[in-house]
PDB file of C-alpha atoms in Angstrom:
ATOM      1  CA  MET A  15      -7.298  15.825 -36.528  1.00  0.00           C
ATOM      2  CA  GLY A  16      -7.827  13.882 -33.753  1.00  0.00           C
ATOM      3  CA  LEU A  17      -7.157  11.065 -35.262  1.00  0.00           C
ATOM      4  CA  LEU A  18      -4.146  12.815 -37.127  1.00  0.00           C
ATOM      5  CA  LEU A  19      -2.947  13.811 -33.101  1.00  0.00           C
ATOM      6  CA  ALA A  20      -3.467   9.749 -31.914  1.00  0.00           C
ATOM      7  CA  ALA A  21      -1.144   8.551 -34.982  1.00  0.00           C
ATOM      8  CA  THR A  22       1.299  11.019 -33.965  1.00  0.00           C
ATOM      9  CA  ALA A  23       0.843  10.078 -29.983  1.00  0.00           C
ATOM     10  CA  GLN A  24       2.217   6.341 -30.972  1.00  0.00           C
ATOM     11  CA  ALA A  25       4.891   6.774 -33.585  1.00  0.00           C
ATOM     12  CA  GLY A  26       8.137   6.143 -32.311  1.00  0.00           C
ATOM     13  CA  CYS A  27       6.572   5.577 -28.415  1.00  0.00           C
ATOM     14  CA  ALA A  28       8.667   5.639 -25.199  1.00  0.00           C
ATOM     15  CA  GLU A  29      11.583   7.035 -28.593  1.00  0.00           C
ATOM     16  CA  ASP A  30      13.124  10.224 -28.723  1.00  0.00           C
ATOM     17  CA  ASP A  31      11.049  11.911 -26.019  1.00  0.00           C
ATOM     18  CA  ALA A  32       8.010  11.042 -27.464  1.00  0.00           C
ATOM     19  CA  PRO A  33       4.509  10.139 -25.985  1.00  0.00           C
ATOM     20  CA  CYS A  34       2.208   7.328 -26.083  1.00  0.00           C
ATOM     21  CA  GLY A  35      -1.660   7.840 -26.633  1.00  0.00           C
ATOM     22  CA  ILE A  36      -4.973   6.230 -24.649  1.00  0.00           C
ATOM     23  CA  ASP A  37      -7.856   6.924 -24.867  1.00  0.00           C
ATOM     24  CA  GLY A  38      -8.787  10.251 -22.947  1.00  0.00           C
ATOM     25  CA  GLY A  39      -4.759  10.924 -22.499  1.00  0.00           C
ATOM     26  CA  ALA A  40      -1.225  10.498 -22.873  1.00  0.00           C
ATOM     27  CA  TYR A  41       1.811   9.378 -21.464  1.00  0.00           C
ATOM     28  CA  HIS A  42       5.770   9.760 -21.522  1.00  0.00           C
ATOM     29  CA  ILE A  43       7.577   6.014 -20.276  1.00  0.00           C
ATOM     30  CA  ARG A  44      11.117   5.688 -19.788  1.00  0.00           C
ATOM     31  CA  LEU A  45      12.440   1.634 -19.003  1.00  0.00           C
ATOM     32  CA  PRO A  46      15.148   0.315 -17.650  1.00  0.00           C
ATOM     33  CA  ASP A  47      17.121  -2.103 -18.554  1.00  0.00           C
ATOM     34  CA  ASP A  48      15.548  -5.124 -19.024  1.00  0.00           C
ATOM     35  CA  PRO A  49      11.266  -4.240 -18.545  1.00  0.00           C
ATOM     36  CA  ALA A  50      10.406  -7.213 -18.762  1.00  0.00           C
ATOM     37  CA  GLY A  51       8.803  -7.947 -15.353  1.00  0.00           C
ATOM     38  CA  ALA A  52       9.148  -4.732 -14.176  1.00  0.00           C
ATOM     39  CA  PRO A  53       7.858  -2.786 -10.968  1.00  0.00           C
ATOM     40  CA  VAL A  54       6.506   1.295 -12.502  1.00  0.00           C
ATOM     41  CA  VAL A  55       6.126   4.288 -11.354  1.00  0.00           C
ATOM     42  CA  ILE A  56       3.908   6.502 -12.427  1.00  0.00           C
ATOM     43  CA  PHE A  57       4.700  10.229 -11.446  1.00  0.00           C
ATOM     44  CA  LEU A  58       1.894  13.079 -11.662  1.00  0.00           C
ATOM     45  CA  HIS A  59       2.670  16.104 -12.801  1.00  0.00           C
ATOM     46  CA  GLY A  60       2.086  19.375 -10.382  1.00  0.00           C
ATOM     47  CA  TYR A  61      -0.159  22.609 -11.414  1.00  0.00           C
ATOM     48  CA  GLY A  62       0.502  24.196 -14.721  1.00  0.00           C
ATOM     49  CA  GLY A  63       3.532  20.492 -15.241  1.00  0.00           C
ATOM     50  CA  ARG A  64       3.613  18.061 -18.277  1.00  0.00           C
ATOM     51  CA  GLY A  65       4.148  14.877 -18.142  1.00  0.00           C
ATOM     52  CA  ALA A  66       7.411  15.444 -20.738  1.00  0.00           C
ATOM     53  CA  ALA A  67       8.953  18.482 -17.837  1.00  0.00           C
ATOM     54  CA  THR A  68       7.999  15.862 -15.485  1.00  0.00           C
ATOM     55  CA  ILE A  69      10.431  12.717 -17.060  1.00  0.00           C
ATOM     56  CA  GLY A  70      12.826  15.139 -18.049  1.00  0.00           C
ATOM     57  CA  ASN A  71      13.684  14.778 -14.013  1.00  0.00           C
ATOM     58  CA  ALA A  72      16.886  13.675 -14.181  1.00  0.00           C
ATOM     59  CA  GLN A  73      17.022  13.575 -10.229  1.00  0.00           C
ATOM     60  CA  MET A  74      13.846  11.744 -10.007  1.00  0.00           C
ATOM     61  CA  VAL A  75      13.654   9.628 -12.118  1.00  0.00           C
ATOM     62  CA  GLU A  76      16.953   8.297 -12.988  1.00  0.00           C
ATOM     63  CA  PRO A  77      16.922   6.225  -9.410  1.00  0.00           C
ATOM     64  CA  LEU A  78      14.156   4.692 -10.774  1.00  0.00           C
ATOM     65  CA  LEU A  79      15.012   3.598 -13.388  1.00  0.00           C
ATOM     66  CA  SER A  80      19.489   2.566 -11.501  1.00  0.00           C
ATOM     67  CA  ARG A  81      16.526  -0.150  -9.002  1.00  0.00           C
ATOM     68  CA  GLY A  82      15.102  -1.890 -12.569  1.00  0.00           C
ATOM     69  CA  TYR A  83      11.937   0.395 -11.965  1.00  0.00           C
ATOM     70  CA  ALA A  84      10.073   1.805 -15.517  1.00  0.00           C
ATOM     71  CA  VAL A  85       9.215   4.931 -15.251  1.00  0.00           C
ATOM     72  CA  MET A  86       6.134   6.883 -16.256  1.00  0.00           C
ATOM     73  CA  ALA A  87       4.612  10.568 -17.245  1.00  0.00           C
ATOM     74  CA  PRO A  88       1.371  11.348 -17.447  1.00  0.00           C
ATOM     75  CA  GLU A  89      -0.424  14.428 -18.736  1.00  0.00           C
ATOM     76  CA  GLY A  90      -2.969  15.301 -17.179  1.00  0.00           C
ATOM     77  CA  LEU A  91      -5.681  17.180 -19.404  1.00  0.00           C
ATOM     78  CA  ARG A  92      -6.261  21.177 -19.999  1.00  0.00           C
ATOM     79  CA  ARG A  93      -8.723  22.733 -17.614  1.00  0.00           C
ATOM     80  CA  GLY A  94     -11.162  24.845 -19.786  1.00  0.00           C
ATOM     81  CA  GLY A  95      -9.474  23.125 -22.720  1.00  0.00           C
ATOM     82  CA  ASP A  96      -6.313  25.260 -22.916  1.00  0.00           C
ATOM     83  CA  GLY A  97      -5.588  26.815 -18.875  1.00  0.00           C
ATOM     84  CA  PRO A  98      -2.833  24.712 -16.582  1.00  0.00           C
ATOM     85  CA  GLN A  99      -2.764  21.453 -17.064  1.00  0.00           C
ATOM     86  CA  SER A 100      -3.977  19.731 -14.083  1.00  0.00           C
ATOM     87  CA  TRP A 101      -6.165  16.815 -12.408  1.00  0.00           C
ATOM     88  CA  ASN A 102      -9.767  15.685 -11.858  1.00  0.00           C
ATOM     89  CA  PHE A 103      -9.219  14.926  -8.544  1.00  0.00           C
ATOM     90  CA  LEU A 104     -12.178  16.514  -7.375  1.00  0.00           C
ATOM     91  CA  GLN A 105     -14.315  14.692  -9.848  1.00  0.00           C
ATOM     92  CA  ASN A 106     -18.054  15.793  -9.861  1.00  0.00           C
ATOM     93  CA  GLY A 107     -18.872  14.538 -12.226  1.00  0.00           C
ATOM     94  CA  SER A 108     -17.310  15.922 -14.979  1.00  0.00           C
ATOM     95  CA  GLY A 109     -14.292  16.242 -16.651  1.00  0.00           C
ATOM     96  CA  ARG A 110     -12.292  12.558 -17.666  1.00  0.00           C
ATOM     97  CA  ASP A 111     -12.388  10.249 -14.899  1.00  0.00           C
ATOM     98  CA  GLU A 112      -9.214   9.764 -13.941  1.00  0.00           C
ATOM     99  CA  THR A 113      -8.793   6.760 -12.202  1.00  0.00           C
ATOM    100  CA  ALA A 114      -9.500   5.061 -15.768  1.00  0.00           C
ATOM    101  CA  PHE A 115      -7.344   6.611 -17.775  1.00  0.00           C
ATOM    102  CA  LEU A 116      -4.340   5.897 -15.263  1.00  0.00           C
ATOM    103  CA  SER A 117      -5.576   2.146 -15.358  1.00  0.00           C
ATOM    104  CA  GLY A 118      -5.327   2.144 -18.258  1.00  0.00           C
ATOM    105  CA  VAL A 119      -1.814   4.407 -18.978  1.00  0.00           C
ATOM    106  CA  ALA A 120      -0.550   1.093 -16.404  1.00  0.00           C
ATOM    107  CA  ALA A 121      -2.031  -1.649 -18.331  1.00  0.00           C
ATOM    108  CA  ASP A 122      -1.517   0.448 -22.145  1.00  0.00           C
ATOM    109  CA  ALA A 123       2.508  -0.217 -20.692  1.00  0.00           C
ATOM    110  CA  ALA A 124       2.711  -3.727 -19.550  1.00  0.00           C
ATOM    111  CA  ARG A 125       0.956  -4.683 -23.591  1.00  0.00           C
ATOM    112  CA  ARG A 126       3.238  -2.622 -25.275  1.00  0.00           C
ATOM    113  CA  PHE A 127       6.790  -3.022 -22.797  1.00  0.00           C
ATOM    114  CA  GLY A 128       5.579  -6.078 -20.820  1.00  0.00           C
ATOM    115  CA  VAL A 129       5.976  -3.874 -17.553  1.00  0.00           C
ATOM    116  CA  ASP A 130       4.060  -5.705 -14.411  1.00  0.00           C
ATOM    117  CA  ASP A 131       0.705  -3.495 -13.830  1.00  0.00           C
ATOM    118  CA  SER A 132       0.796  -5.379 -10.615  1.00  0.00           C
ATOM    119  CA  ARG A 133       3.485  -3.885  -9.329  1.00  0.00           C
ATOM    120  CA  VAL A 134       2.410   0.151  -9.434  1.00  0.00           C
ATOM    121  CA  ILE A 135       3.298   2.617  -7.407  1.00  0.00           C
ATOM    122  CA  LEU A 136       1.096   5.804  -8.228  1.00  0.00           C
ATOM    123  CA  SER A 137       3.520   9.549  -7.240  1.00  0.00           C
ATOM    124  CA  GLY A 138       3.016  12.420  -7.521  1.00  0.00           C
ATOM    125  CA  PHE A 139       3.579  16.372  -6.930  1.00  0.00           C
ATOM    126  CA  SER A 140       1.408  18.608  -5.502  1.00  0.00           C
ATOM    127  CA  ALA A 141      -1.896  18.872  -7.319  1.00  0.00           C
ATOM    128  CA  GLY A 142      -0.406  15.714  -8.121  1.00  0.00           C
ATOM    129  CA  GLY A 143       0.425  15.011  -5.461  1.00  0.00           C
ATOM    130  CA  PHE A 144      -4.316  15.704  -4.450  1.00  0.00           C
ATOM    131  CA  MET A 145      -5.079  13.274  -7.147  1.00  0.00           C
ATOM    132  CA  VAL A 146      -2.784  10.407  -5.372  1.00  0.00           C
ATOM    133  CA  ASN A 147      -4.928  11.422  -2.518  1.00  0.00           C
ATOM    134  CA  TYR A 148      -8.002  10.787  -3.746  1.00  0.00           C
ATOM    135  CA  LEU A 149      -7.646   8.524  -5.626  1.00  0.00           C
ATOM    136  CA  ALA A 150      -6.168   5.934  -2.989  1.00  0.00           C
ATOM    137  CA  CYS A 151      -8.422   6.831  -1.144  1.00  0.00           C
ATOM    138  CA  ALA A 152     -11.756   5.716  -3.478  1.00  0.00           C
ATOM    139  CA  ALA A 153     -10.618   3.015  -5.199  1.00  0.00           C
ATOM    140  CA  PRO A 154      -7.324   1.663  -3.107  1.00  0.00           C
ATOM    141  CA  GLU A 155      -7.318  -1.462  -5.157  1.00  0.00           C
ATOM    142  CA  THR A 156      -5.588  -0.102  -8.018  1.00  0.00           C
ATOM    143  CA  PHE A 157      -2.070   0.582  -6.718  1.00  0.00           C
ATOM    144  CA  ALA A 158      -0.061  -1.771  -5.127  1.00  0.00           C
ATOM    145  CA  ALA A 159       1.152   1.621  -3.834  1.00  0.00           C
ATOM    146  CA  TYR A 160       0.323   5.566  -2.954  1.00  0.00           C
ATOM    147  CA  ALA A 161       3.957   7.939  -2.677  1.00  0.00           C
ATOM    148  CA  PRO A 162       2.335  11.328  -2.759  1.00  0.00           C
ATOM    149  CA  VAL A 163       4.824  14.295  -2.149  1.00  0.00           C
ATOM    150  CA  SER A 164       3.593  17.512  -1.428  1.00  0.00           C
ATOM    151  CA  GLY A 165      -0.345  17.099  -2.003  1.00  0.00           C
ATOM    152  CA  GLY A 166      -2.726  15.783   0.359  1.00  0.00           C
ATOM    153  CA  PHE A 167      -6.768  16.616   0.784  1.00  0.00           C
ATOM    154  CA  TRP A 168      -8.248  19.281   0.536  1.00  0.00           C
ATOM    155  CA  ARG A 169     -11.486  20.517   2.366  1.00  0.00           C
ATOM    156  CA  PRO A 170     -13.869  19.601   3.334  1.00  0.00           C
ATOM    157  CA  HIS A 171     -11.927  16.391   3.780  1.00  0.00           C
ATOM    158  CA  PRO A 172     -13.157  12.885   2.964  1.00  0.00           C
ATOM    159  CA  ALA A 173     -15.734  10.850   5.825  1.00  0.00           C
ATOM    160  CA  ASN A 174     -13.865   8.030   5.034  1.00  0.00           C
ATOM    161  CA  CYS A 175     -12.169   6.112   2.584  1.00  0.00           C
ATOM    162  CA  ALA A 176     -12.422   3.042   1.022  1.00  0.00           C
ATOM    163  CA  GLY A 177      -9.860   0.892   2.587  1.00  0.00           C
ATOM    164  CA  PRO A 178      -6.648  -0.420   3.688  1.00  0.00           C
ATOM    165  CA  VAL A 179      -3.385   1.038   1.149  1.00  0.00           C
ATOM    166  CA  ARG A 180      -0.186   0.649   1.107  1.00  0.00           C
ATOM    167  CA  LEU A 181       0.662   4.921   1.776  1.00  0.00           C
ATOM    168  CA  PHE A 182       4.084   6.890   2.321  1.00  0.00           C
ATOM    169  CA  HIS A 183       3.626  10.716   2.026  1.00  0.00           C
ATOM    170  CA  THR A 184       6.171  13.001   1.860  1.00  0.00           C
ATOM    171  CA  HIS A 185       5.940  16.901   3.156  1.00  0.00           C
ATOM    172  CA  GLY A 186       8.707  19.709   3.013  1.00  0.00           C
ATOM    173  CA  TRP A 187       8.320  21.886   6.822  1.00  0.00           C
ATOM    174  CA  THR A 188       8.424  24.547   4.670  1.00  0.00           C
ATOM    175  CA  ASP A 189       6.276  24.396   2.122  1.00  0.00           C
ATOM    176  CA  THR A 190       4.093  27.987   1.589  1.00  0.00           C
ATOM    177  CA  THR A 191       2.463  26.273  -1.418  1.00  0.00           C
ATOM    178  CA  VAL A 192       1.029  23.615   0.296  1.00  0.00           C
ATOM    179  CA  PRO A 193       1.143  23.934   4.361  1.00  0.00           C
ATOM    180  CA  LEU A 194       0.809  21.460   6.415  1.00  0.00           C
ATOM    181  CA  GLU A 195      -2.456  23.017   7.670  1.00  0.00           C
ATOM    182  CA  GLY A 196      -3.014  24.198   4.331  1.00  0.00           C
ATOM    183  CA  ARG A 197      -4.659  27.352   3.010  1.00  0.00           C
ATOM    184  CA  MET A 198      -7.440  29.241   1.013  1.00  0.00           C
ATOM    185  CA  LEU A 199      -7.502  29.890  -2.448  1.00  0.00           C
ATOM    186  CA  GLY A 200      -9.714  31.440  -5.307  1.00  0.00           C
ATOM    187  CA  GLU A 201     -10.715  34.375  -1.839  1.00  0.00           C
ATOM    188  CA  GLY A 202     -11.920  32.062   0.425  1.00  0.00           C
ATOM    189  CA  ALA A 203     -13.894  29.993  -2.794  1.00  0.00           C
ATOM    190  CA  TRP A 204     -11.369  26.848  -1.552  1.00  0.00           C
ATOM    191  CA  GLN A 205      -9.104  25.212   0.897  1.00  0.00           C
ATOM    192  CA  GLN A 206      -6.259  23.458   0.803  1.00  0.00           C
ATOM    193  CA  GLY A 207      -6.536  20.210   3.958  1.00  0.00           C
ATOM    194  CA  ASP A 208      -4.300  20.141   6.834  1.00  0.00           C
ATOM    195  CA  ILE A 209      -1.860  16.840   6.373  1.00  0.00           C
ATOM    196  CA  PHE A 210      -1.777  16.247   9.752  1.00  0.00           C
ATOM    197  CA  ALA A 211      -6.043  15.760   8.935  1.00  0.00           C
ATOM    198  CA  GLY A 212      -6.141  13.115   6.070  1.00  0.00           C
ATOM    199  CA  LEU A 213      -2.962  11.469   8.325  1.00  0.00           C
ATOM    200  CA  GLU A 214      -6.042  10.320  10.456  1.00  0.00           C
ATOM    201  CA  ILE A 215      -8.359   9.615   8.042  1.00  0.00           C
ATOM    202  CA  TRP A 216      -5.321   7.270   6.446  1.00  0.00           C
ATOM    203  CA  ARG A 217      -5.338   5.680   9.658  1.00  0.00           C
ATOM    204  CA  GLN A 218      -8.833   4.699  10.457  1.00  0.00           C
ATOM    205  CA  ALA A 219      -8.999   3.866   6.692  1.00  0.00           C
ATOM    206  CA  ASN A 220      -6.231   1.127   7.817  1.00  0.00           C
ATOM    207  CA  GLY A 221      -7.498   0.362  10.679  1.00  0.00           C
ATOM    208  CA  CYS A 222      -4.842   1.835  12.684  1.00  0.00           C
ATOM    209  CA  ILE A 223      -4.969   0.309  16.265  1.00  0.00           C
ATOM    210  CA  ASP A 224      -3.641   3.585  18.185  1.00  0.00           C
ATOM    211  CA  GLU A 225      -3.558   7.699  16.735  1.00  0.00           C
ATOM    212  CA  LYS A 226       0.430   6.995  18.278  1.00  0.00           C
ATOM    213  CA  PRO A 227       3.121   5.782  15.221  1.00  0.00           C
ATOM    214  CA  THR A 228       5.160   2.754  16.372  1.00  0.00           C
ATOM    215  CA  GLY A 229       8.067   3.653  15.334  1.00  0.00           C
ATOM    216  CA  PHE A 230      10.668   6.641  13.652  1.00  0.00           C
ATOM    217  CA  ALA A 231      13.256   7.298  11.983  1.00  0.00           C
ATOM    218  CA  THR A 232      15.431   9.414  10.180  1.00  0.00           C
ATOM    219  CA  THR A 233      16.962   8.750   6.475  1.00  0.00           C
ATOM    220  CA  GLY A 234      19.525  11.174   5.960  1.00  0.00           C
ATOM    221  CA  GLN A 235      16.830  15.079   5.667  1.00  0.00           C
ATOM    222  CA  PHE A 236      13.809  13.036   6.242  1.00  0.00           C
ATOM    223  CA  MET A 237      12.817  12.567   9.193  1.00  0.00           C
ATOM    224  CA  ARG A 238      10.307   9.281   9.405  1.00  0.00           C
ATOM    225  CA  ARG A 239       7.279   8.245  11.114  1.00  0.00           C
ATOM    226  CA  ARG A 240       5.393   5.380  10.724  1.00  0.00           C
ATOM    227  CA  TRP A 241       2.299   3.388  11.445  1.00  0.00           C
ATOM    228  CA  SER A 242       2.147  -0.617  11.228  1.00  0.00           C
ATOM    229  CA  ASP A 243      -0.416  -1.832  14.393  1.00  0.00           C
ATOM    230  CA  CYS A 244      -2.628  -1.332  11.242  1.00  0.00           C
ATOM    231  CA  ALA A 245      -5.028  -4.131   8.947  1.00  0.00           C
ATOM    232  CA  PRO A 246      -2.972  -6.581   7.560  1.00  0.00           C
ATOM    233  CA  GLN A 247      -1.210  -5.668   4.190  1.00  0.00           C
ATOM    234  CA  SER A 248      -2.031  -2.096   4.829  1.00  0.00           C
ATOM    235  CA  ALA A 249       1.685   0.162   4.700  1.00  0.00           C
ATOM    236  CA  LEU A 250       1.153   4.096   6.352  1.00  0.00           C
ATOM    237  CA  GLU A 251       4.661   6.604   6.173  1.00  0.00           C
ATOM    238  CA  PHE A 252       5.253   9.845   6.946  1.00  0.00           C
ATOM    239  CA  ALA A 253       7.698  11.766   5.967  1.00  0.00           C
ATOM    240  CA  LEU A 254       8.975  15.140   6.586  1.00  0.00           C
ATOM    241  CA  PHE A 255      12.095  17.336   5.680  1.00  0.00           C
ATOM    242  CA  PRO A 256      13.529  20.418   5.479  1.00  0.00           C
ATOM    243  CA  GLY A 257      12.589  21.969   2.236  1.00  0.00           C
ATOM    244  CA  GLY A 258      10.239  23.908   1.063  1.00  0.00           C
ATOM    245  CA  HIS A 259       7.480  22.646  -2.303  1.00  0.00           C
ATOM    246  CA  VAL A 260       9.786  20.408  -3.876  1.00  0.00           C
ATOM    247  CA  VAL A 261      10.888  17.400  -4.627  1.00  0.00           C
ATOM    248  CA  PRO A 262      13.437  16.193  -2.217  1.00  0.00           C
ATOM    249  CA  GLU A 263      16.605  14.926  -3.742  1.00  0.00           C
ATOM    250  CA  GLY A 264      16.987  11.357  -2.045  1.00  0.00           C
ATOM    251  CA  TRP A 265      13.278  10.632  -2.057  1.00  0.00           C
ATOM    252  CA  ALA A 266      13.283   7.970  -4.412  1.00  0.00           C
ATOM    253  CA  ASP A 267      15.724   5.707  -3.084  1.00  0.00           C
ATOM    254  CA  MET A 268      14.221   6.324   0.712  1.00  0.00           C
ATOM    255  CA  MET A 269      10.138   6.010  -1.067  1.00  0.00           C
ATOM    256  CA  LEU A 270      11.660   2.652  -3.299  1.00  0.00           C
ATOM    257  CA  ASP A 271      13.065   1.210   0.452  1.00  0.00           C
ATOM    258  CA  TRP A 272       9.751   1.774   1.614  1.00  0.00           C
ATOM    259  CA  PHE A 273       7.447   0.151  -1.284  1.00  0.00           C
ATOM    260  CA  GLU A 274      10.214  -3.318  -1.337  1.00  0.00           C
ATOM    261  CA  GLU A 275       9.831  -3.945   2.381  1.00  0.00           C
ATOM    262  CA  VAL A 276       6.303  -3.535   3.234  1.00  0.00           C
ATOM    263  CA  ALA A 277       5.360  -5.028  -0.973  1.00  0.00           C
ATOM    264  CA  GLY A 278       7.871  -7.844  -0.394  1.00  0.00           C
TER     265      GLY A 278
END
């Protein structure tokens, strides 16, 4: 049965919405007109979401494709085998090794389609955004940049992160699902972390000289602050918008403008 499912995932990969199967899971992909050497955005769905739905989100995907990026949407695994799909961002010694899986996703796409797996932005929404933060913290060298949306760390926050990163965090001012201050879940069994405390962790990881931002900007609805007096090859920016728990309109172009500026 497992071999049959793997074969089905391979057949027509990247055509007719068919997923591409690799060891440990599957991903969906859409390619720009010229995929050879194309940079990549890997976008991780939220809790209970699906890669298939993510790749069909035209508001987010089409702007990325139009700028020559391949877009990949991996599938999270089902909790307990048959529960909602999500990501193993806390690891806890069990479950899928998401760093290995997502590295494999990028390498597989490079082999099959010729995209550039050295220019990959790992992004994600909500639980996918939490996954982005934890992977960037533990293994910052895995991808070229990180762009979480509406997801940070859980409490207790990590004591520190492994090293400098390029990271662009986007969050809604009125988000009540992942509030800026965090919240309790499961009658206090779990606690989402404070987004601003997470930014402090990233300033430390990037070796920033001061807590104070070095620049402010407004892009459409987004209020942005940047820390640039930090380690070479690092970048840290935070964009706040007036909405709630969504991937906001205009995010894709703003994020790519940032990436192309900081990554060259």
